[in-house]
Short mmCIF file of C-alpha atoms and ligand atoms in Angstrom, two decimals:
data_model
loop_
_atom_site.label_atom_id
_atom_site.label_comp_id
_atom_site.label_asym_id
_atom_site.label_seq_id
_atom_site.Cartn_x
_atom_site.Cartn_y
_atom_site.Cartn_z
CA UNK S 1181 0.00 0.00 0.00
CA UNK S 1182 1.41 3.40 -0.89
CA UNK S 1183 1.20 6.52 1.21
CA UNK S 1184 -1.51 8.13 -0.89
CA UNK S 1185 -3.72 5.09 -0.85
CA UNK S 1186 -6.86 5.20 1.26
CA UNK S 1187 -7.00 2.19 3.50
CA UNK S 1188 -10.59 1.37 2.57
CA UNK S 1189 -9.91 1.49 -1.15
CA UNK S 1190 -10.10 -1.88 -2.84
CA UNK S 1191 -7.81 -3.39 -5.43
CA UNK S 1192 -8.39 -5.86 -8.25
CA UNK S 1193 -6.86 -9.25 -7.69
CA UNK S 1194 -5.01 -9.10 -11.02
CA UNK S 1195 -4.65 -7.39 -14.38
CA UNK S 1196 -7.15 -9.88 -15.74
CA UNK S 1197 -9.72 -8.82 -13.15
CA UNK S 1198 -9.37 -5.21 -14.24
CA UNK S 1199 -9.68 -6.18 -17.89
CA UNK S 1200 -12.85 -8.10 -17.11
CA UNK S 1201 -14.39 -5.31 -15.08
CA UNK S 1202 -13.45 -2.52 -17.48
CA UNK S 1203 -14.60 -4.57 -20.46
CA UNK S 1204 -17.76 -5.28 -18.51
CA UNK S 1205 -18.22 -1.56 -18.08
CA UNK S 1206 -17.52 -0.78 -21.72
CA UNK S 1207 -19.53 -3.58 -23.31
CA UNK S 1208 -23.19 -3.08 -22.60
CA UNK S 1209 -26.37 -1.63 -24.00
CA UNK S 1210 -24.20 0.91 -25.80
CA UNK S 1211 -22.84 -1.80 -28.08
CA UNK S 1212 -25.87 -3.95 -28.62
CA UNK S 1213 -28.83 -1.61 -28.21
CA UNK S 1214 -27.51 1.86 -28.98
CA UNK S 1215 -24.84 1.39 -31.64
CA UNK S 1216 -27.19 -0.34 -34.13
CA UNK S 1217 -30.03 2.12 -33.71
CA UNK S 1218 -27.96 5.27 -33.95
CA UNK S 1219 -26.13 3.79 -36.94
CA UNK S 1220 -29.54 3.17 -38.51
CA UNK S 1221 -30.70 6.70 -37.77
CA UNK S 1222 -27.53 8.26 -39.12
CA UNK S 1223 -27.30 6.51 -42.45
CA UNK S 1224 -24.86 3.63 -41.86
CA UNK S 1225 -21.29 3.34 -43.19
CA UNK S 1226 -20.06 6.92 -43.00
CA UNK S 1227 -21.30 7.21 -39.43
CA UNK S 1228 -19.52 3.96 -38.54
CA UNK S 1229 -16.23 5.27 -39.96
CA UNK S 1230 -16.44 8.49 -37.94
CA UNK S 1231 -17.22 6.46 -34.83
CA UNK S 1232 -14.23 4.15 -35.42
CA UNK S 1233 -11.91 7.11 -35.97
CA UNK S 1234 -13.16 8.70 -32.76
CA UNK S 1235 -12.50 5.50 -30.80
CA UNK S 1236 -8.97 5.29 -32.14
CA UNK S 1237 -7.85 8.92 -32.01
CA UNK S 1238 -9.87 10.32 -29.13
CA UNK S 1239 -11.27 7.41 -27.13
CA UNK S 1240 -8.20 5.24 -26.62
CA UNK S 1241 -5.81 8.05 -25.57
CA UNK S 1242 -8.42 9.44 -23.16
CA UNK S 1243 -9.14 6.01 -21.76
CA UNK S 1244 -5.42 5.63 -21.02
CA UNK S 1245 -5.37 9.07 -19.40
CA UNK S 1246 -8.40 8.34 -17.27
CA UNK S 1247 -7.05 5.00 -16.04
CA UNK S 1248 -3.74 6.64 -15.25
CA UNK S 1249 -5.27 9.50 -13.23
CA UNK S 1250 -7.26 7.08 -11.11
CA UNK S 1251 -4.37 4.74 -10.50
CA UNK S 1252 -2.04 7.56 -9.48
CA UNK S 1253 -4.15 8.59 -6.49
CA UNK S 1254 -6.03 5.37 -5.74
CA UNK S 1255 -9.04 7.45 -4.74
CA UNK S 1256 -12.53 8.06 -6.07
CA UNK S 1257 -12.76 10.48 -9.06
CA UNK S 1258 -13.78 13.51 -7.00
CA UNK S 1259 -10.81 13.16 -4.66
CA UNK S 1260 -8.55 12.14 -7.55
CA UNK S 1261 -9.14 15.45 -9.26
CA UNK S 1262 -8.64 17.36 -6.01
CA UNK S 1263 -5.40 15.53 -5.16
CA UNK S 1264 -3.94 15.74 -8.66
CA UNK S 1265 -4.77 19.37 -9.32
CA UNK S 1266 -3.30 20.35 -5.95
CA UNK S 1267 -0.22 18.24 -6.69
CA UNK S 1268 0.22 20.07 -10.01
CA UNK S 1269 -0.51 23.47 -8.43
CA UNK S 1270 -3.43 23.89 -10.83
CA UNK S 1271 -6.59 25.95 -10.60
CA UNK S 1272 -9.17 24.87 -8.02
CA UNK S 1273 -11.84 24.66 -10.74
CA UNK S 1274 -10.36 21.30 -11.73
CA UNK S 1275 -12.03 19.98 -8.60
CA UNK S 1276 -15.39 20.22 -10.36
CA UNK S 1277 -14.41 17.67 -13.00
CA UNK S 1278 -14.96 14.78 -10.61
CA UNK S 1279 -18.36 16.15 -9.65
CA UNK S 1280 -19.41 16.55 -13.24
CA UNK S 1281 -18.63 12.88 -13.78
CA UNK S 1282 -20.70 11.78 -10.81
CA UNK S 1283 -23.67 13.79 -12.08
CA UNK S 1284 -23.27 12.39 -15.59
CA UNK S 1285 -23.19 8.89 -14.10
CA UNK S 1286 -26.50 9.42 -12.29
CA UNK S 1287 -28.17 10.86 -15.36
CA UNK S 1288 -26.94 8.07 -17.64
CA UNK S 1289 -27.90 5.34 -15.21
CA UNK S 1290 -31.38 6.80 -14.83
CA UNK S 1291 -32.22 5.95 -18.44
CA UNK S 1292 -29.80 3.07 -18.83
CA UNK S 1293 -31.69 1.19 -16.17
CA UNK S 1294 -35.01 1.72 -17.94
CA UNK S 1295 -33.63 0.24 -21.17
CA UNK S 1296 -32.02 -2.60 -19.24
CA UNK S 1297 -35.53 -3.07 -17.85
CA UNK S 1298 -36.80 -3.59 -21.42
CA UNK S 1299 -34.17 -6.27 -21.88
CA UNK S 1300 -35.27 -7.91 -18.61
CA UNK S 1301 -38.89 -7.85 -19.74
CA UNK S 1302 -37.79 -9.59 -22.93
CA UNK S 1303 -36.29 -12.46 -20.94
CA UNK S 1304 -39.79 -13.19 -19.76
CA UNK S 1305 -41.31 -12.67 -23.19
CA UNK S 1306 -38.77 -15.08 -24.67
CA UNK S 1307 -39.54 -17.59 -21.94
CA UNK S 1308 -43.30 -17.51 -22.53
CA UNK S 1309 -42.76 -18.10 -26.24
CA UNK S 1310 -44.08 -14.70 -27.38
CA UNK S 1311 -41.74 -14.65 -30.37
CA UNK S 1312 -43.03 -17.83 -32.00
CA UNK S 1313 -44.88 -17.56 -35.26
CA UNK S 1314 -45.03 -13.82 -34.84
CA UNK S 1315 -44.40 -11.64 -37.88
CA UNK S 1316 -42.54 -8.32 -37.87
CA UNK S 1317 -45.66 -6.29 -37.12
CA UNK S 1318 -46.70 -8.51 -34.21
CA UNK S 1319 -43.19 -8.27 -32.78
CA UNK S 1320 -43.40 -4.50 -33.09
CA UNK S 1321 -46.78 -4.60 -31.34
CA UNK S 1322 -45.19 -6.49 -28.47
CA UNK S 1323 -42.60 -3.77 -28.03
CA UNK S 1324 -45.07 -0.92 -28.38
CA UNK S 1325 -47.26 -2.58 -25.76
CA UNK S 1326 -44.38 -2.74 -23.30
CA UNK S 1327 -43.25 0.85 -23.59
CA UNK S 1328 -46.83 2.12 -23.46
CA UNK S 1329 -47.22 0.70 -19.96
CA UNK S 1330 -45.69 2.83 -17.17
CA UNK S 1331 -46.44 0.14 -14.60
CA UNK S 1332 -44.51 -2.55 -16.44
CA UNK S 1333 -41.60 -0.19 -17.09
CA UNK S 1334 -41.50 0.91 -13.46
CA UNK S 1335 -41.47 -2.73 -12.37
CA UNK S 1336 -38.54 -3.72 -14.59
CA UNK S 1337 -36.61 -0.51 -13.93
CA UNK S 1338 -36.97 -1.06 -10.18
CA UNK S 1339 -35.84 -4.64 -10.47
CA UNK S 1340 -32.77 -3.65 -12.45
CA UNK S 1341 -31.85 -0.85 -10.04
CA UNK S 1342 -32.17 -3.27 -7.12
CA UNK S 1343 -29.86 -5.72 -8.89
CA UNK S 1344 -27.34 -2.95 -9.57
CA UNK S 1345 -27.42 -1.76 -5.97
CA UNK S 1346 -26.99 -5.22 -4.53
CA UNK S 1347 -23.99 -6.01 -6.74
CA UNK S 1348 -22.32 -2.68 -5.97
CA UNK S 1349 -23.01 -3.07 -2.25
CA UNK S 1350 -20.91 -6.23 -2.24
CA UNK S 1351 -17.86 -4.31 -3.42
CA UNK S 1352 -15.66 -4.30 -6.43
CA UNK S 1353 -14.06 -7.67 -6.03
CA UNK S 1354 -16.75 -10.11 -5.13
CA UNK S 1355 -19.57 -8.24 -6.76
CA UNK S 1356 -18.10 -7.18 -10.04
CA UNK S 1357 -15.33 -9.62 -10.85
CA UNK S 1358 -17.45 -12.71 -10.51
CA UNK S 1359 -20.35 -11.44 -12.56
CA UNK S 1360 -18.27 -10.62 -15.59
CA UNK S 1361 -15.97 -13.64 -15.68
CA UNK S 1362 -18.31 -15.99 -17.49
CA UNK S 1363 -20.52 -13.38 -19.01
CA UNK S 1364 -18.30 -11.72 -21.57
CA UNK S 1365 -17.26 -14.91 -23.37
CA UNK S 1366 -20.85 -16.18 -23.47
CA UNK S 1367 -22.19 -12.96 -24.93
CA UNK S 1368 -19.50 -13.05 -27.55
CA UNK S 1369 -20.39 -16.58 -28.65
CA UNK S 1370 -24.09 -15.66 -28.84
CA UNK S 1371 -23.39 -12.70 -31.07
CA UNK S 1372 -21.35 -14.83 -33.42
CA UNK S 1373 -24.22 -17.31 -33.64
CA UNK S 1374 -26.62 -14.46 -34.38
CA UNK S 1375 -24.37 -13.23 -37.17
CA UNK S 1376 -24.39 -16.79 -38.53
CA UNK S 1377 -28.20 -16.67 -38.45
CA UNK S 1378 -28.14 -13.29 -40.22
CA UNK S 1379 -26.22 -14.96 -43.05
CA UNK S 1380 -29.20 -17.20 -43.70
CA UNK S 1381 -31.71 -14.35 -44.06
CA UNK S 1382 -30.87 -13.58 -47.68
CA UNK S 1383 -30.19 -9.93 -46.81
CA UNK S 1384 -26.76 -10.38 -45.29
CA UNK S 1385 -25.00 -8.51 -48.10
CA UNK S 1386 -27.43 -5.66 -47.93
CA UNK S 1387 -26.96 -5.40 -44.16
CA UNK S 1388 -23.20 -5.40 -44.45
CA UNK S 1389 -23.30 -2.88 -47.24
CA UNK S 1390 -25.37 -0.55 -45.08
CA UNK S 1391 -22.93 -0.93 -42.21
CA UNK S 1392 -19.65 -0.68 -44.08
CA UNK S 1393 -20.15 1.29 -47.30
CA UNK S 1394 -19.77 4.96 -46.50
CA UNK S 1395 -22.02 7.56 -48.06
CA UNK S 1396 -20.68 10.82 -46.66
CA UNK S 1397 -23.58 12.82 -48.06
CA UNK S 1398 -25.70 11.29 -45.28
CA UNK S 1399 -23.49 12.74 -42.58
CA UNK S 1400 -24.75 15.88 -40.81
CA UNK S 1401 -23.02 17.91 -38.11
CA UNK S 1402 -25.23 16.29 -35.55
CA UNK S 1403 -24.37 12.78 -36.76
CA UNK S 1404 -20.68 13.54 -36.33
CA UNK S 1405 -21.39 14.69 -32.77
CA UNK S 1406 -23.46 11.57 -32.13
CA UNK S 1407 -20.65 9.35 -33.47
CA UNK S 1408 -18.11 11.10 -31.27
CA UNK S 1409 -20.41 11.07 -28.25
CA UNK S 1410 -20.96 7.38 -28.77
CA UNK S 1411 -17.22 6.71 -28.77
CA UNK S 1412 -17.16 8.19 -25.24
CA UNK S 1413 -20.32 6.40 -24.16
CA UNK S 1414 -19.32 2.99 -25.41
CA UNK S 1415 -15.85 3.14 -23.85
CA UNK S 1416 -17.35 4.42 -20.57
CA UNK S 1417 -15.03 7.42 -20.60
CA UNK S 1418 -15.45 11.07 -19.65
CA UNK S 1419 -17.30 10.54 -16.36
CA UNK S 1420 -14.98 8.76 -13.96
CA UNK S 1421 -16.11 5.13 -14.35
CA UNK S 1422 -12.82 4.12 -15.89
CA UNK S 1423 -11.00 6.42 -13.46
CA UNK S 1424 -12.48 4.66 -10.46
CA UNK S 1425 -11.72 1.24 -11.97
CA UNK S 1426 -8.19 2.46 -12.70
CA UNK S 1427 -7.87 3.38 -9.05
CA UNK S 1428 -8.26 -0.29 -8.17
CA UNK S 1429 -5.58 -1.32 -10.67
CA UNK S 1430 -2.29 -2.74 -9.32
CA UNK S 1431 0.69 -0.53 -10.04
CA UNK S 1432 2.67 -2.98 -12.16
CA UNK S 1433 0.09 -3.39 -14.94
CA UNK S 1434 0.66 -1.86 -18.40
CA UNK S 1435 -2.12 0.62 -19.00
CA UNK S 1436 -1.64 0.97 -22.76
CA UNK S 1437 -1.84 -2.74 -23.61
CA UNK S 1438 -4.80 -3.22 -21.33
CA UNK S 1439 -6.70 -0.27 -22.79
CA UNK S 1440 -6.12 -1.44 -26.37
CA UNK S 1441 -7.49 -4.85 -25.50
CA UNK S 1442 -10.60 -3.39 -23.85
CA UNK S 1443 -11.32 -0.88 -26.61
CA UNK S 1444 -10.72 -3.54 -29.27
CA UNK S 1445 -13.13 -5.98 -27.66
CA UNK S 1446 -15.73 -3.26 -27.24
CA UNK S 1447 -15.53 -2.29 -30.90
CA UNK S 1448 -15.73 -5.86 -32.15
CA UNK S 1449 -18.83 -6.49 -30.05
CA UNK S 1450 -20.56 -3.39 -31.49
CA UNK S 1451 -19.71 -4.36 -35.05
CA UNK S 1452 -20.92 -7.92 -34.49
CA UNK S 1453 -24.21 -6.56 -33.14
CA UNK S 1454 -24.59 -4.43 -36.25
CA UNK S 1455 -23.77 -7.39 -38.50
CA UNK S 1456 -26.42 -9.48 -36.77
CA UNK S 1457 -29.15 -6.84 -36.76
CA UNK S 1458 -29.10 -5.05 -40.13
CA UNK S 1459 -29.56 -8.16 -42.29
CA UNK S 1460 -32.65 -8.98 -40.20
CA UNK S 1461 -33.86 -5.38 -40.58
CA UNK S 1462 -33.71 -5.60 -44.37
CA UNK S 1463 -34.94 -9.17 -44.63
CA UNK S 1464 -38.04 -8.27 -42.63
CA UNK S 1465 -38.71 -5.05 -44.51
CA UNK S 1466 -38.09 -2.94 -41.39
CA UNK S 1467 -36.74 0.59 -41.15
CA UNK S 1468 -33.06 0.94 -40.11
CA UNK S 1469 -34.06 4.25 -38.53
CA UNK S 1470 -36.67 2.66 -36.25
CA UNK S 1471 -35.03 4.25 -33.18
CA UNK S 1472 -34.47 2.89 -29.66
CA UNK S 1473 -36.74 -0.10 -30.25
CA UNK S 1474 -34.61 -1.44 -33.11
CA UNK S 1475 -33.10 -4.53 -31.48
CA UNK S 1476 -36.36 -5.35 -29.70
CA UNK S 1477 -38.18 -5.29 -33.01
CA UNK S 1478 -35.63 -7.30 -34.97
CA UNK S 1479 -33.91 -9.94 -32.86
CA UNK S 1480 -37.15 -11.60 -31.67
CA UNK S 1481 -37.93 -12.27 -35.34
CA UNK S 1482 -34.71 -14.25 -35.52
CA UNK S 1483 -35.46 -16.11 -32.29
CA UNK S 1484 -38.98 -16.89 -33.47
CA UNK S 1485 -37.67 -18.47 -36.67
CA UNK S 1486 -34.49 -20.31 -35.85
CA UNK S 1487 -34.18 -23.83 -34.52
CA UNK S 1488 -33.57 -23.71 -30.80
CA UNK S 1489 -34.80 -20.10 -30.86
CA UNK S 1490 -36.70 -20.44 -27.60
CA UNK S 1491 -33.65 -21.24 -25.52
CA UNK S 1492 -31.43 -18.98 -27.57
CA UNK S 1493 -33.77 -16.02 -27.11
CA UNK S 1494 -33.90 -16.48 -23.35
CA UNK S 1495 -30.13 -16.82 -23.10
CA UNK S 1496 -29.51 -13.82 -25.32
CA UNK S 1497 -31.66 -11.44 -23.29
CA UNK S 1498 -30.25 -12.82 -20.03
CA UNK S 1499 -26.76 -12.06 -21.35
CA UNK S 1500 -27.85 -8.61 -22.42
CA UNK S 1501 -29.18 -7.88 -18.93
CA UNK S 1502 -25.89 -9.04 -17.42
CA UNK S 1503 -23.91 -6.95 -19.87
CA UNK S 1504 -26.03 -3.97 -18.85
CA UNK S 1505 -25.48 -4.80 -15.19
CA UNK S 1506 -21.72 -4.86 -15.52
CA UNK S 1507 -21.96 -1.38 -17.04
CA UNK S 1508 -24.52 0.03 -14.64
CA UNK S 1509 -22.40 -0.85 -11.63
CA UNK S 1510 -19.59 1.25 -13.04
CA UNK S 1511 -21.98 4.16 -13.51
CA UNK S 1512 -22.63 4.52 -9.77
CA UNK S 1513 -19.30 3.26 -8.47
CA UNK S 1514 -17.71 6.78 -8.55
CA UNK S 1515 -20.52 8.16 -6.36
CA UNK S 1516 -20.48 5.15 -4.04
CA UNK S 1517 -16.69 5.25 -3.63
CA UNK S 1518 -16.90 8.96 -2.81
CA UNK S 1519 -19.67 8.49 -0.23
CA UNK S 1520 -17.75 5.66 1.43
CA UNK S 1521 -14.43 7.47 1.48
CA UNK S 1522 -15.76 10.87 2.55
CA UNK S 1523 -19.10 10.56 4.24
CA UNK S 1524 -18.36 7.65 6.53
CA UNK S 1525 -21.06 5.48 4.97
CA UNK S 1526 -20.66 1.77 4.43
CA UNK S 1527 -21.09 0.48 0.87
CA UNK S 1528 -24.64 -0.62 1.52
CA UNK S 1529 -25.79 2.81 2.71
CA UNK S 1530 -23.94 4.50 -0.14
CA UNK S 1531 -25.69 2.23 -2.63
CA UNK S 1532 -29.10 2.89 -1.15
CA UNK S 1533 -28.58 6.65 -1.39
CA UNK S 1534 -27.19 6.83 -4.88
CA UNK S 1535 -29.44 4.05 -6.17
CA UNK S 1536 -32.61 5.70 -4.87
CA UNK S 1537 -31.80 9.03 -6.50
CA UNK S 1538 -31.15 7.33 -9.83
CA UNK S 1539 -34.27 5.21 -9.50
CA UNK S 1540 -36.41 8.31 -9.04
CA UNK S 1541 -34.75 10.10 -11.95
CA UNK S 1542 -35.60 7.08 -14.09
CA UNK S 1543 -39.28 7.98 -14.02
CA UNK S 1544 -38.56 10.83 -16.41
CA UNK S 1545 -37.41 8.33 -19.01
CA UNK S 1546 -40.21 5.87 -18.30
CA UNK S 1547 -42.87 8.52 -18.90
CA UNK S 1548 -41.10 9.78 -22.04
CA UNK S 1549 -42.39 6.68 -23.81
CA UNK S 1550 -45.99 7.01 -22.72
CA UNK S 1551 -47.83 9.61 -20.62
CA UNK S 1552 -45.25 12.37 -21.21
CA UNK S 1553 -44.39 11.47 -24.78
CA UNK S 1554 -45.79 14.81 -25.96
CA UNK S 1555 -43.79 16.78 -23.40
CA UNK S 1556 -40.73 18.15 -25.18
CA UNK S 1557 -37.91 20.48 -24.28
CA UNK S 1558 -35.80 21.66 -27.24
CA UNK S 1559 -37.91 19.33 -29.34
CA UNK S 1560 -36.81 16.31 -27.31
CA UNK S 1561 -38.53 14.03 -24.80
CA UNK S 1562 -36.90 13.71 -21.39
CA UNK S 1563 -35.22 10.47 -22.48
CA UNK S 1564 -33.86 12.06 -25.66
CA UNK S 1565 -32.73 15.10 -23.74
CA UNK S 1566 -30.90 13.01 -21.12
CA UNK S 1567 -29.25 10.96 -23.82
CA UNK S 1568 -28.16 14.04 -25.76
CA UNK S 1569 -27.00 15.91 -22.68
CA UNK S 1570 -24.90 13.05 -21.35
CA UNK S 1571 -23.54 11.22 -24.40
CA UNK S 1572 -23.17 14.19 -26.72
CA UNK S 1573 -22.24 16.92 -24.24
CA UNK S 1574 -21.19 15.88 -20.72
CA UNK S 1575 -18.99 12.91 -21.69
CA UNK S 1576 -17.13 14.73 -24.49
CA UNK S 1577 -16.68 17.79 -22.24
CA UNK S 1578 -15.47 15.54 -19.41
CA UNK S 1579 -13.14 13.74 -21.82
CA UNK S 1580 -11.85 17.03 -23.19
CA UNK S 1581 -10.98 18.19 -19.67
CA UNK S 1582 -9.33 14.86 -18.83
CA UNK S 1583 -7.20 15.16 -21.98
CA UNK S 1584 -6.18 18.73 -21.18
CA UNK S 1585 -5.42 17.81 -17.59
CA UNK S 1586 -3.38 14.71 -18.42
CA UNK S 1587 -1.59 16.36 -21.33
CA UNK S 1588 -1.00 19.91 -20.17
CA UNK S 1589 -1.42 20.15 -16.41
CA UNK S 1590 0.02 16.93 -15.06
CA UNK S 1591 3.81 16.85 -14.94
CA UNK S 1592 5.41 14.91 -17.77
CA UNK S 1593 7.46 12.72 -15.46
CA UNK S 1594 4.28 11.71 -13.63
CA UNK S 1595 2.41 10.62 -16.74
CA UNK S 1596 5.52 8.91 -18.12
CA UNK S 1597 5.93 7.04 -14.90
CA UNK S 1598 2.25 6.05 -14.53
CA UNK S 1599 1.96 4.88 -18.11
CA UNK S 1600 5.18 2.95 -17.62
CA UNK S 1601 6.68 3.96 -20.95
CA UNK S 1602 9.28 6.65 -20.30
CA UNK S 1603 10.45 8.41 -23.44
CA UNK S 1604 9.33 5.71 -25.84
CA UNK S 1605 7.78 6.30 -29.23
CA UNK S 1606 4.45 5.07 -27.85
CA UNK S 1607 4.61 7.73 -25.15
CA UNK S 1608 5.30 10.43 -27.76
CA UNK S 1609 2.37 9.27 -29.86
CA UNK S 1610 0.07 9.25 -26.82
CA UNK S 1611 1.31 12.70 -25.83
CA UNK S 1612 0.53 14.18 -29.25
CA UNK S 1613 -2.91 12.58 -29.26
CA UNK S 1614 -3.79 13.68 -25.74
CA UNK S 1615 -2.35 17.22 -25.99
CA UNK S 1616 -3.49 18.12 -29.48
CA UNK S 1617 -5.52 15.63 -31.48
CA UNK S 1618 -8.16 14.60 -28.93
CA UNK S 1619 -8.96 18.05 -27.47
CA UNK S 1620 -8.88 19.71 -30.89
CA UNK S 1621 -11.17 17.08 -32.39
CA UNK S 1622 -13.75 17.47 -29.62
CA UNK S 1623 -13.56 21.23 -29.92
CA UNK S 1624 -13.94 21.22 -33.71
CA UNK S 1625 -16.94 18.91 -33.58
CA UNK S 1626 -18.60 21.26 -31.09
CA UNK S 1627 -17.85 24.28 -33.27
CA UNK S 1628 -19.28 22.43 -36.24
CA UNK S 1629 -22.50 21.63 -34.43
CA UNK S 1630 -23.10 25.20 -33.29
CA UNK S 1631 -22.55 26.27 -36.89
CA UNK S 1632 -19.28 28.18 -36.46
CA UNK S 1633 -17.41 25.77 -38.71
N1 LIG D 2741 -20.15 1.79 -21.94
C1 LIG D 2741 -21.46 1.41 -21.50
C2 LIG D 2741 -22.19 0.79 -22.68
O1 LIG D 2741 -21.72 0.88 -23.79
C3 LIG D 2741 -22.23 2.56 -20.91
C4 LIG D 2741 -21.46 3.39 -19.95
C5 LIG D 2741 -21.23 4.73 -20.20
C6 LIG D 2741 -20.95 2.83 -18.78
C7 LIG D 2741 -20.49 5.52 -19.33
C8 LIG D 2741 -20.20 3.59 -17.89
C9 LIG D 2741 -19.97 4.92 -18.18
O2 LIG D 2741 -23.23 0.25 -22.52
#
């Protein structure tokens, strides 16, 4: 234990445990639910290319920076920013960065849990055989029926929040490590099988063409922002989740290799989800731009038609719920770690507090799909507003600040030491990306959206 380490701060048992937990955080609804539907809404290939570029040039360097900041102090994100900015003699305003992350985490989890609730409801639907012999319009009816019912959504959202709180209450090691160990490989295998099914639909080529052939005329300023925002969202960066996981990382682990592995896995999972879903979309005559219901309106068609679809459907949605769970726990971990380390609470109390706030906030999203669907601010429902505010604004702003802090404020010898690659070419490349490329790219995309560029 080092001098700066808080005695109550946990540590992963190994590098592998961190990889599992951080991959668990990264891979979630963002990959399987969100990536396909925003790709569908934003015209396909060109959007995918911008997203991939953002992951590579902005996401990966910032993920390394965030892990490094957390590991240096071994504290929660709020205290990490306080300790590090004081260490560097920087402005006190840097203290707010940790807070912004905690708030973003609450806001994201409030809607994330509602969508994870949909996935949970679909476990039951799969179990009762609702997908059999149903055509595309019946499957759509099933989904519309679910989101029209506040009671059902409240039930599933509450169940998911309870699950999140009970895993987080157990602590990082027992709670998180165990859950992800078997889950990630299983989800991966399922996706590959779904892609194999997609090959039999007769629209595989069309699906792949949509996903991988760029048509840049379809790209608007807002789609570029959405692609960039999604790079942050899917890698779980810009709000402290990766920072707090980094703070549990043993000192001797190489951050760069680990981050590449996590980001690579995350990207492959998203692309596999797209390759499974779009062929089904075209084969069933559905709209790629169907919105947040896309996977719930397409995958059940596959489960209803394939041999063994009953079991496969159940397993798939169970996996999806677990993937969501391993992300949701990282969304409240920064707040929980802060409450435990500063407010004298035990993990259970901290979970009850932060979980209850998020649970209540979730009602805004629930009602966006039914009784408040006509209530719009800036032309967006509460769900759309929360999504835009967090993924497109708060995470990129958080990531921008992390890049500036790690690149310009933190002393070079500290970042060299933490990243464990003093004066190497890799360090130089990272330094250029974090000091110039990543912040400039975020800034330019913002300028473009507000119409200055
Ligand atoms: N990365 C998660 C996903 O893709 C969501 C997430 C965002 C988790 C931000 C933590 C922090 O589903």
